[in-house]
mmCIF file of C-alpha atoms and ligand atoms in Angstrom:
data_model
loop_
_atom_site.group_PDB
_atom_site.id
_atom_site.type_symbol
_atom_site.label_atom_id
_atom_site.label_comp_id
_atom_site.label_asym_id
_atom_site.label_seq_id
_atom_site.Cartn_x
_atom_site.Cartn_y
_atom_site.Cartn_z
ATOM 1 C CA UNK A 12 290.463 49.962 82.784
ATOM 2 C CA UNK A 13 290.909 53.440 84.306
ATOM 3 C CA UNK A 14 292.558 55.894 81.948
ATOM 4 C CA UNK A 15 294.689 58.925 82.662
ATOM 5 C CA UNK A 16 292.511 61.735 81.331
ATOM 6 C CA UNK A 17 293.223 65.433 80.797
ATOM 7 C CA UNK A 18 289.925 67.363 80.972
ATOM 8 C CA UNK A 19 290.162 70.913 79.591
ATOM 9 C CA UNK A 20 287.387 73.346 80.499
ATOM 10 C CA UNK A 21 286.890 71.284 83.649
ATOM 11 C CA UNK A 22 285.333 74.162 85.615
ATOM 12 C CA UNK A 23 282.379 74.497 83.229
ATOM 13 C CA UNK A 24 278.958 72.860 82.947
ATOM 14 C CA UNK A 25 279.900 69.924 80.728
ATOM 15 C CA UNK A 26 282.944 69.328 82.934
ATOM 16 C CA UNK A 27 280.667 69.310 85.976
ATOM 17 C CA UNK A 28 278.364 66.690 84.402
ATOM 18 C CA UNK A 29 281.325 64.507 83.446
ATOM 19 C CA UNK A 30 282.987 64.714 86.857
ATOM 20 C CA UNK A 31 279.697 64.183 88.708
ATOM 21 C CA UNK A 32 279.321 60.837 86.959
ATOM 22 C CA UNK A 33 282.905 59.737 86.436
ATOM 23 C CA UNK A 34 285.041 61.134 89.288
ATOM 24 C CA UNK A 35 285.983 57.652 90.462
ATOM 25 C CA UNK A 36 286.231 56.039 87.022
ATOM 26 C CA UNK A 37 289.469 57.570 85.743
ATOM 27 C CA UNK A 38 292.622 59.333 86.863
ATOM 28 C CA UNK A 39 291.908 62.992 86.205
ATOM 29 C CA UNK A 40 294.075 65.977 85.449
ATOM 30 C CA UNK A 41 291.814 69.010 85.210
ATOM 31 C CA UNK A 42 292.652 72.197 83.344
ATOM 32 C CA UNK A 43 290.828 75.504 83.185
ATOM 33 C CA UNK A 44 291.794 79.147 83.105
ATOM 34 C CA UNK A 45 289.411 79.646 86.045
ATOM 35 C CA UNK A 46 290.515 78.080 89.336
ATOM 36 C CA UNK A 47 288.202 75.502 90.950
ATOM 37 C CA UNK A 48 285.579 76.675 93.441
ATOM 38 C CA UNK A 49 285.328 73.354 95.276
ATOM 39 C CA UNK A 50 287.292 70.143 95.845
ATOM 40 C CA UNK A 51 288.055 68.297 92.629
ATOM 41 C CA UNK A 52 289.113 64.736 91.857
ATOM 42 C CA UNK A 53 292.734 64.927 90.789
ATOM 43 C CA UNK A 54 295.269 67.631 90.093
ATOM 44 C CA UNK A 55 293.953 71.005 88.847
ATOM 45 C CA UNK A 56 296.060 73.038 86.416
ATOM 46 C CA UNK A 57 295.101 76.693 86.080
ATOM 47 C CA UNK A 58 296.121 77.591 82.530
ATOM 48 C CA UNK A 59 294.886 78.978 79.259
ATOM 49 C CA UNK A 60 294.749 76.519 76.357
ATOM 50 C CA UNK A 61 296.451 79.067 74.127
ATOM 51 C CA UNK A 62 299.522 78.847 76.398
ATOM 52 C CA UNK A 63 301.482 76.216 74.479
ATOM 53 C CA UNK A 64 304.040 75.490 77.206
ATOM 54 C CA UNK A 65 301.372 74.996 79.857
ATOM 55 C CA UNK A 66 299.327 72.729 77.593
ATOM 56 C CA UNK A 67 302.386 70.616 76.726
ATOM 57 C CA UNK A 68 303.211 70.220 80.411
ATOM 58 C CA UNK A 69 299.605 69.249 81.240
ATOM 59 C CA UNK A 70 299.715 66.578 78.511
ATOM 60 C CA UNK A 71 302.541 64.539 80.110
ATOM 61 C CA UNK A 72 301.604 60.906 80.967
ATOM 62 C CA UNK A 73 298.075 61.382 79.596
ATOM 63 C CA UNK A 74 296.200 58.628 77.682
ATOM 64 C CA UNK A 75 293.088 60.548 76.647
ATOM 65 C CA UNK A 76 292.273 64.263 76.290
ATOM 66 C CA UNK A 77 288.678 65.428 76.677
ATOM 67 C CA UNK A 78 288.791 68.905 75.209
ATOM 68 C CA UNK A 79 285.924 71.112 76.376
ATOM 69 C CA UNK A 80 287.638 74.472 76.952
ATOM 70 C CA UNK A 81 286.420 77.245 74.725
ATOM 71 C CA UNK A 82 283.908 80.040 74.345
ATOM 72 C CA UNK A 83 280.506 78.230 74.375
ATOM 73 C CA UNK A 84 278.332 81.220 73.451
ATOM 74 C CA UNK A 85 276.417 80.889 70.167
ATOM 75 C CA UNK A 86 276.703 84.683 69.873
ATOM 76 C CA UNK A 87 280.460 84.766 70.641
ATOM 77 C CA UNK A 88 282.396 87.255 68.501
ATOM 78 C CA UNK A 89 285.016 86.183 65.975
ATOM 79 C CA UNK A 90 288.057 87.340 67.954
ATOM 80 C CA UNK A 91 287.037 85.153 70.891
ATOM 81 C CA UNK A 92 286.224 81.986 68.901
ATOM 82 C CA UNK A 93 289.351 82.455 66.791
ATOM 83 C CA UNK A 94 291.533 82.595 69.902
ATOM 84 C CA UNK A 95 289.809 80.236 72.324
ATOM 85 C CA UNK A 96 288.100 77.732 70.045
ATOM 86 C CA UNK A 97 290.271 77.503 66.941
ATOM 87 C CA UNK A 98 293.772 78.490 68.048
ATOM 88 C CA UNK A 99 293.259 76.845 71.453
ATOM 89 C CA UNK A 100 292.031 73.610 69.873
ATOM 90 C CA UNK A 101 294.967 73.489 67.462
ATOM 91 C CA UNK A 102 297.342 73.933 70.416
ATOM 92 C CA UNK A 103 295.644 71.042 72.235
ATOM 93 C CA UNK A 104 295.779 68.678 69.217
ATOM 94 C CA UNK A 105 299.415 69.503 68.427
ATOM 95 C CA UNK A 106 300.513 68.963 72.032
ATOM 96 C CA UNK A 107 298.485 65.732 72.247
ATOM 97 C CA UNK A 108 300.179 64.290 69.166
ATOM 98 C CA UNK A 109 303.639 65.287 70.398
ATOM 99 C CA UNK A 110 302.981 63.741 73.819
ATOM 100 C CA UNK A 111 301.828 60.424 72.324
ATOM 101 C CA UNK A 112 298.249 60.741 73.595
ATOM 102 C CA UNK A 113 295.996 57.932 72.244
ATOM 103 C CA UNK A 114 292.688 59.755 71.855
ATOM 104 C CA UNK A 115 291.218 63.244 71.779
ATOM 105 C CA UNK A 116 287.529 63.749 72.488
ATOM 106 C CA UNK A 117 286.478 67.106 71.065
ATOM 107 C CA UNK A 118 283.390 68.999 72.278
ATOM 108 C CA UNK A 119 281.733 70.114 69.064
ATOM 109 C CA UNK A 120 278.238 71.536 68.899
ATOM 110 C CA UNK A 121 274.803 71.438 67.339
ATOM 111 C CA UNK A 122 275.691 74.908 66.033
ATOM 112 C CA UNK A 123 278.196 73.339 63.597
ATOM 113 C CA UNK A 124 275.099 72.134 61.706
ATOM 114 C CA UNK A 125 272.508 74.658 62.913
ATOM 115 C CA UNK A 126 271.674 75.960 59.456
ATOM 116 C CA UNK A 127 270.065 72.676 58.429
ATOM 117 C CA UNK A 128 267.207 74.075 60.512
ATOM 118 C CA UNK A 129 265.767 76.038 57.611
ATOM 119 C CA UNK A 130 262.522 78.012 57.747
ATOM 120 C CA UNK A 131 260.675 75.369 55.733
ATOM 121 C CA UNK A 132 261.840 72.510 58.030
ATOM 122 C CA UNK A 133 261.126 74.205 61.360
ATOM 123 C CA UNK A 134 259.383 73.828 63.719
ATOM 124 C CA UNK A 135 258.248 70.447 62.322
ATOM 125 C CA UNK A 136 261.704 68.936 62.560
ATOM 126 C CA UNK A 137 261.678 69.490 66.326
ATOM 127 C CA UNK A 138 258.578 67.277 66.650
ATOM 128 C CA UNK A 139 258.169 63.543 67.067
ATOM 129 C CA UNK A 140 256.161 62.926 63.878
ATOM 130 C CA UNK A 141 258.856 64.460 61.638
ATOM 131 C CA UNK A 142 261.395 62.073 60.113
ATOM 132 C CA UNK A 143 264.177 64.514 59.232
ATOM 133 C CA UNK A 144 267.433 63.193 60.734
ATOM 134 C CA UNK A 145 271.058 64.325 60.625
ATOM 135 C CA UNK A 146 273.503 61.460 61.118
ATOM 136 C CA UNK A 147 276.967 63.037 61.271
ATOM 137 C CA UNK A 148 277.919 62.307 57.646
ATOM 138 C CA UNK A 149 276.503 65.639 56.446
ATOM 139 C CA UNK A 150 278.776 68.623 55.792
ATOM 140 C CA UNK A 151 278.904 71.330 58.455
ATOM 141 C CA UNK A 152 276.324 74.093 58.043
ATOM 142 C CA UNK A 153 277.110 76.452 60.919
ATOM 143 C CA UNK A 154 274.468 78.786 62.329
ATOM 144 C CA UNK A 155 276.937 81.383 63.661
ATOM 145 C CA UNK A 156 280.670 82.108 63.988
ATOM 146 C CA UNK A 157 280.776 79.925 67.083
ATOM 147 C CA UNK A 158 279.466 77.066 64.902
ATOM 148 C CA UNK A 159 282.167 77.869 62.340
ATOM 149 C CA UNK A 160 284.766 77.475 65.092
ATOM 150 C CA UNK A 161 283.323 74.063 66.033
ATOM 151 C CA UNK A 162 283.395 72.933 62.396
ATOM 152 C CA UNK A 163 287.028 74.086 62.332
ATOM 153 C CA UNK A 164 287.739 71.986 65.435
ATOM 154 C CA UNK A 165 286.230 68.931 63.733
ATOM 155 C CA UNK A 166 288.437 69.569 60.695
ATOM 156 C CA UNK A 167 291.525 69.953 62.885
ATOM 157 C CA UNK A 168 290.632 66.574 64.385
ATOM 158 C CA UNK A 169 290.320 65.039 60.921
ATOM 159 C CA UNK A 170 293.742 66.433 59.972
ATOM 160 C CA UNK A 171 295.503 65.273 63.142
ATOM 161 C CA UNK A 172 293.934 61.821 62.819
ATOM 162 C CA UNK A 173 294.862 61.404 59.135
ATOM 163 C CA UNK A 174 298.341 62.863 59.447
ATOM 164 C CA UNK A 175 299.329 61.514 62.880
ATOM 165 C CA UNK A 176 297.008 58.543 63.462
ATOM 166 C CA UNK A 177 295.626 59.822 66.762
ATOM 167 C CA UNK A 178 292.061 58.631 67.511
ATOM 168 C CA UNK A 179 289.550 61.487 67.477
ATOM 169 C CA UNK A 180 285.864 61.668 68.265
ATOM 170 C CA UNK A 181 283.923 64.903 67.792
ATOM 171 C CA UNK A 182 280.767 65.045 69.888
ATOM 172 C CA UNK A 183 278.175 67.458 68.510
ATOM 173 C CA UNK A 184 276.645 68.186 71.892
ATOM 174 C CA UNK A 185 272.986 69.230 71.922
ATOM 175 C CA UNK A 186 271.635 71.126 74.922
ATOM 176 C CA UNK A 187 272.928 70.031 78.318
ATOM 177 C CA UNK A 188 270.694 70.917 81.242
ATOM 178 C CA UNK A 189 270.595 69.490 84.748
ATOM 179 C CA UNK A 190 267.538 67.769 86.206
ATOM 180 C CA UNK A 191 265.061 68.268 83.369
ATOM 181 C CA UNK A 192 264.970 69.305 79.702
ATOM 182 C CA UNK A 193 264.815 72.986 78.697
ATOM 183 C CA UNK A 194 261.410 74.447 79.510
ATOM 184 C CA UNK A 195 259.130 75.821 76.801
ATOM 185 C CA UNK A 196 261.836 75.325 74.142
ATOM 186 C CA UNK A 197 261.055 72.671 71.526
ATOM 187 C CA UNK A 198 264.459 72.809 69.864
ATOM 188 C CA UNK A 199 266.195 72.361 73.208
ATOM 189 C CA UNK A 200 263.912 69.461 74.139
ATOM 190 C CA UNK A 201 264.699 67.700 70.842
ATOM 191 C CA UNK A 202 268.440 67.973 71.498
ATOM 192 C CA UNK A 203 268.410 67.589 75.280
ATOM 193 C CA UNK A 204 271.405 65.887 76.869
ATOM 194 C CA UNK A 205 270.892 64.913 80.498
ATOM 195 C CA UNK A 206 273.758 65.036 82.967
ATOM 196 C CA UNK A 207 273.893 61.251 83.405
ATOM 197 C CA UNK A 208 273.770 60.559 79.656
ATOM 198 C CA UNK A 209 276.499 63.163 79.196
ATOM 199 C CA UNK A 210 278.775 61.407 81.708
ATOM 200 C CA UNK A 211 278.042 58.009 80.157
ATOM 201 C CA UNK A 212 278.672 59.280 76.604
ATOM 202 C CA UNK A 213 282.044 60.804 77.502
ATOM 203 C CA UNK A 214 282.959 57.637 79.398
ATOM 204 C CA UNK A 215 282.324 55.674 76.198
ATOM 205 C CA UNK A 216 284.439 58.194 74.264
ATOM 206 C CA UNK A 217 287.274 57.634 76.757
ATOM 207 C CA UNK A 218 287.052 53.825 76.681
ATOM 208 C CA UNK A 219 286.001 52.835 73.145
ATOM 209 C CA UNK A 220 288.327 52.130 70.209
ATOM 210 C CA UNK A 221 287.809 54.243 67.083
ATOM 211 C CA UNK A 222 289.641 56.068 64.312
ATOM 212 C CA UNK A 223 287.832 59.341 63.458
ATOM 213 C CA UNK A 224 284.186 59.798 64.389
ATOM 214 C CA UNK A 225 281.545 62.502 64.453
ATOM 215 C CA UNK A 226 278.629 61.641 66.739
ATOM 216 C CA UNK A 227 275.656 63.487 68.179
ATOM 217 C CA UNK A 228 275.520 64.005 71.930
ATOM 218 C CA UNK A 229 271.872 63.971 72.967
ATOM 219 C CA UNK A 230 269.636 61.812 75.164
ATOM 220 C CA UNK A 231 267.255 59.281 73.602
ATOM 221 C CA UNK A 232 264.538 61.891 73.087
ATOM 222 C CA UNK A 233 261.360 60.811 71.244
ATOM 223 C CA UNK A 234 261.471 64.075 69.348
ATOM 224 C CA UNK A 235 264.931 64.216 67.819
ATOM 225 C CA UNK A 236 266.496 65.247 64.545
ATOM 226 C CA UNK A 237 269.946 63.876 65.343
ATOM 227 C CA UNK A 238 270.607 60.166 64.858
ATOM 228 C CA UNK A 239 272.198 58.263 67.740
ATOM 229 C CA UNK A 240 273.163 55.347 65.536
ATOM 230 C CA UNK A 241 276.839 56.229 65.141
ATOM 231 C CA UNK A 242 277.265 56.942 68.866
ATOM 232 C CA UNK A 243 275.669 53.588 69.658
ATOM 233 C CA UNK A 244 277.633 51.609 67.026
ATOM 234 C CA UNK A 245 281.062 53.223 67.289
ATOM 235 C CA UNK A 246 281.104 53.965 71.007
ATOM 236 C CA UNK A 247 278.541 51.725 72.684
ATOM 237 C CA UNK A 248 276.514 54.725 73.872
ATOM 238 C CA UNK A 249 273.294 53.580 75.569
ATOM 239 C CA UNK A 250 271.373 56.649 76.792
ATOM 240 C CA UNK A 251 268.753 56.379 79.538
ATOM 241 C CA UNK A 252 266.950 59.728 79.448
ATOM 242 C CA UNK A 253 264.262 61.124 77.155
ATOM 243 C CA UNK A 254 262.797 64.634 77.141
ATOM 244 C CA UNK A 255 259.369 63.105 76.371
ATOM 245 C CA UNK A 256 259.279 61.863 79.968
ATOM 246 C CA UNK A 257 258.801 65.463 81.091
ATOM 247 C CA UNK A 258 255.754 67.643 80.710
ATOM 248 C CA UNK A 259 257.490 70.612 79.084
ATOM 249 C CA UNK A 260 257.885 72.173 82.507
ATOM 250 C CA UNK A 261 260.005 70.377 85.103
ATOM 251 C CA UNK A 262 257.693 67.489 85.994
ATOM 252 C CA UNK A 263 258.290 63.831 85.157
ATOM 253 C CA UNK A 264 255.269 62.351 83.367
ATOM 254 C CA UNK A 265 256.660 58.867 82.895
ATOM 255 C CA UNK A 266 259.146 57.167 85.205
ATOM 256 C CA UNK A 267 262.490 55.939 83.957
ATOM 257 C CA UNK A 268 262.087 52.550 82.282
HETATM 258 N N1 NAI B 4 276.610 73.170 77.457
HETATM 259 C C1 NAI B 4 276.133 72.758 76.280
HETATM 260 O O1 NAI B 4 274.921 72.455 76.153
HETATM 261 C C2 NAI B 4 277.033 72.636 75.097
HETATM 262 C C3 NAI B 4 278.406 72.802 75.189
HETATM 263 N N2 NAI B 4 279.194 72.624 74.084
HETATM 264 C C4 NAI B 4 280.644 72.771 74.156
HETATM 265 O O2 NAI B 4 281.137 72.107 75.303
HETATM 266 C C5 NAI B 4 282.237 72.811 75.850
HETATM 267 C C6 NAI B 4 281.953 73.126 77.309
HETATM 268 O O3 NAI B 4 280.799 73.945 77.365
HETATM 269 P P1 NAI B 4 280.164 74.410 78.747
HETATM 270 O O4 NAI B 4 280.685 73.561 79.846
HETATM 271 O O5 NAI B 4 278.714 74.526 78.548
HETATM 272 O O6 NAI B 4 280.763 75.861 78.842
HETATM 273 P P2 NAI B 4 281.290 76.624 80.160
HETATM 274 O O7 NAI B 4 281.472 78.048 79.788
HETATM 275 O O8 NAI B 4 280.413 76.284 81.321
HETATM 276 O O9 NAI B 4 282.701 75.937 80.358
HETATM 277 C C7 NAI B 4 283.796 76.213 79.528
HETATM 278 C C8 NAI B 4 285.025 76.253 80.398
HETATM 279 O O10 NAI B 4 286.154 76.472 79.545
HETATM 280 C C9 NAI B 4 287.006 77.415 80.173
HETATM 281 N N3 NAI B 4 287.747 78.105 79.126
HETATM 282 C C10 NAI B 4 287.249 78.879 78.128
HETATM 283 N N4 NAI B 4 288.240 79.343 77.363
HETATM 284 C C11 NAI B 4 289.388 78.840 77.883
HETATM 285 C C12 NAI B 4 290.756 78.971 77.547
HETATM 286 N N5 NAI B 4 291.142 79.731 76.517
HETATM 287 N N6 NAI B 4 291.675 78.311 78.289
HETATM 288 C C13 NAI B 4 291.297 77.556 79.361
HETATM 289 N N7 NAI B 4 290.012 77.420 79.744
HETATM 290 C C14 NAI B 4 289.074 78.049 79.011
HETATM 291 C C15 NAI B 4 286.092 78.353 80.947
HETATM 292 O O11 NAI B 4 286.777 78.971 82.023
HETATM 293 C C16 NAI B 4 284.990 77.400 81.408
HETATM 294 O O12 NAI B 4 285.240 76.885 82.697
HETATM 295 C C17 NAI B 4 282.430 74.051 74.993
HETATM 296 O O13 NAI B 4 283.457 73.806 74.059
HETATM 297 C C18 NAI B 4 281.101 74.203 74.296
HETATM 298 O O14 NAI B 4 281.247 74.845 73.057
HETATM 299 C C19 NAI B 4 278.667 72.288 72.866
HETATM 300 C C20 NAI B 4 277.325 72.161 72.714
HETATM 301 C C21 NAI B 4 276.392 72.310 73.812
HETATM 302 O O1 LIG B 5 276.719 74.829 71.586
HETATM 303 C C1 LIG B 5 275.909 75.185 72.417
HETATM 304 O O2 LIG B 5 274.617 74.812 72.249
HETATM 305 C C2 LIG B 5 273.678 74.892 73.333
HETATM 306 C C3 LIG B 5 272.283 74.856 72.709
HETATM 307 O O3 LIG B 5 272.168 75.961 71.845
HETATM 308 P P1 LIG B 5 270.935 76.981 71.955
HETATM 309 O O4 LIG B 5 271.208 78.012 70.900
HETATM 310 O O5 LIG B 5 269.716 76.159 71.669
HETATM 311 O O6 LIG B 5 270.931 77.505 73.358
HETATM 312 C C4 LIG B 5 273.913 76.142 74.160
HETATM 313 O O7 LIG B 5 273.009 76.192 75.255
HETATM 314 C C5 LIG B 5 275.358 76.133 74.647
HETATM 315 O O8 LIG B 5 275.654 77.267 75.424
HETATM 316 C C6 LIG B 5 276.281 76.148 73.451
HETATM 317 O O9 LIG B 5 277.618 75.991 73.885
#
């Protein structure tokens, strides 16, 4: 069944991948502090997520919130992640609970756990033969202040779920690129998320029933150090892409199965 979905950060890259795949699947209300540059499916609200009144208004009649808005830079300074990623996310969760929203899908990041990539594990852990796997049950180990802000967002989700019973899924997104995996970047290839798998994963987050979940958001790459088991079991995620089907440049070496 189509859901009424509020998509924050809709003007960004992840928003683009989601809307490219799912424009017709749900009723969209889009929110971003930057106005749209082209036609969009649904109403577009130009607002900052730290503006409590605007966020509360955008939340009316919404079933599911997909919360992407924030500073996505791994090198982002503390004042920006504190305002946009932590304060903004708290404003979104609080307004969602008050509006009776059923589910919040939170865009977390690989950088919430980036410091598991220790000197003695890398680069082997980026390669197919290595068996090291994170599964979402491990504690956060952020690689920067941006990662700290994503771990904080996951914890806000845990709190709002436990205290207010709202369903929350935190997607630790890997590396989203369009068309082909990152070039000449083993880490990025191991955590590649294709546009179509991204749309499918967020569709499952919108439709599935769950309590509180942390899942990894990557394609079914041969070389991976993030388990997809929880995303498959809890959400029904069934990815179709694999960075191993590319030659490390932008050429396909094996067709889609
Ligand atoms: N692109 C990727 O590979 C990954 C993205 N993520 C997360 O996914 C989310 C989306 O990332 P991208 O689309 O790549 O970034 P982006 O920079 O392309 O899009 C973010 C959007 O959020 C908006 N925004 C930022 N702060 C805002 C605020 N205070 N109020 C309203 N709008 C605001 C921006 O205007 C922008 O359109 C971010 O939370 C990011 O941390 C996590 C891991 C990987
Ligand atoms: O969280 C994010 O992660 C991706 C991948 O990180 P990188 O350090 O390997 O580039 C990044 O591209 C994206 O901007 C960021 O939001």
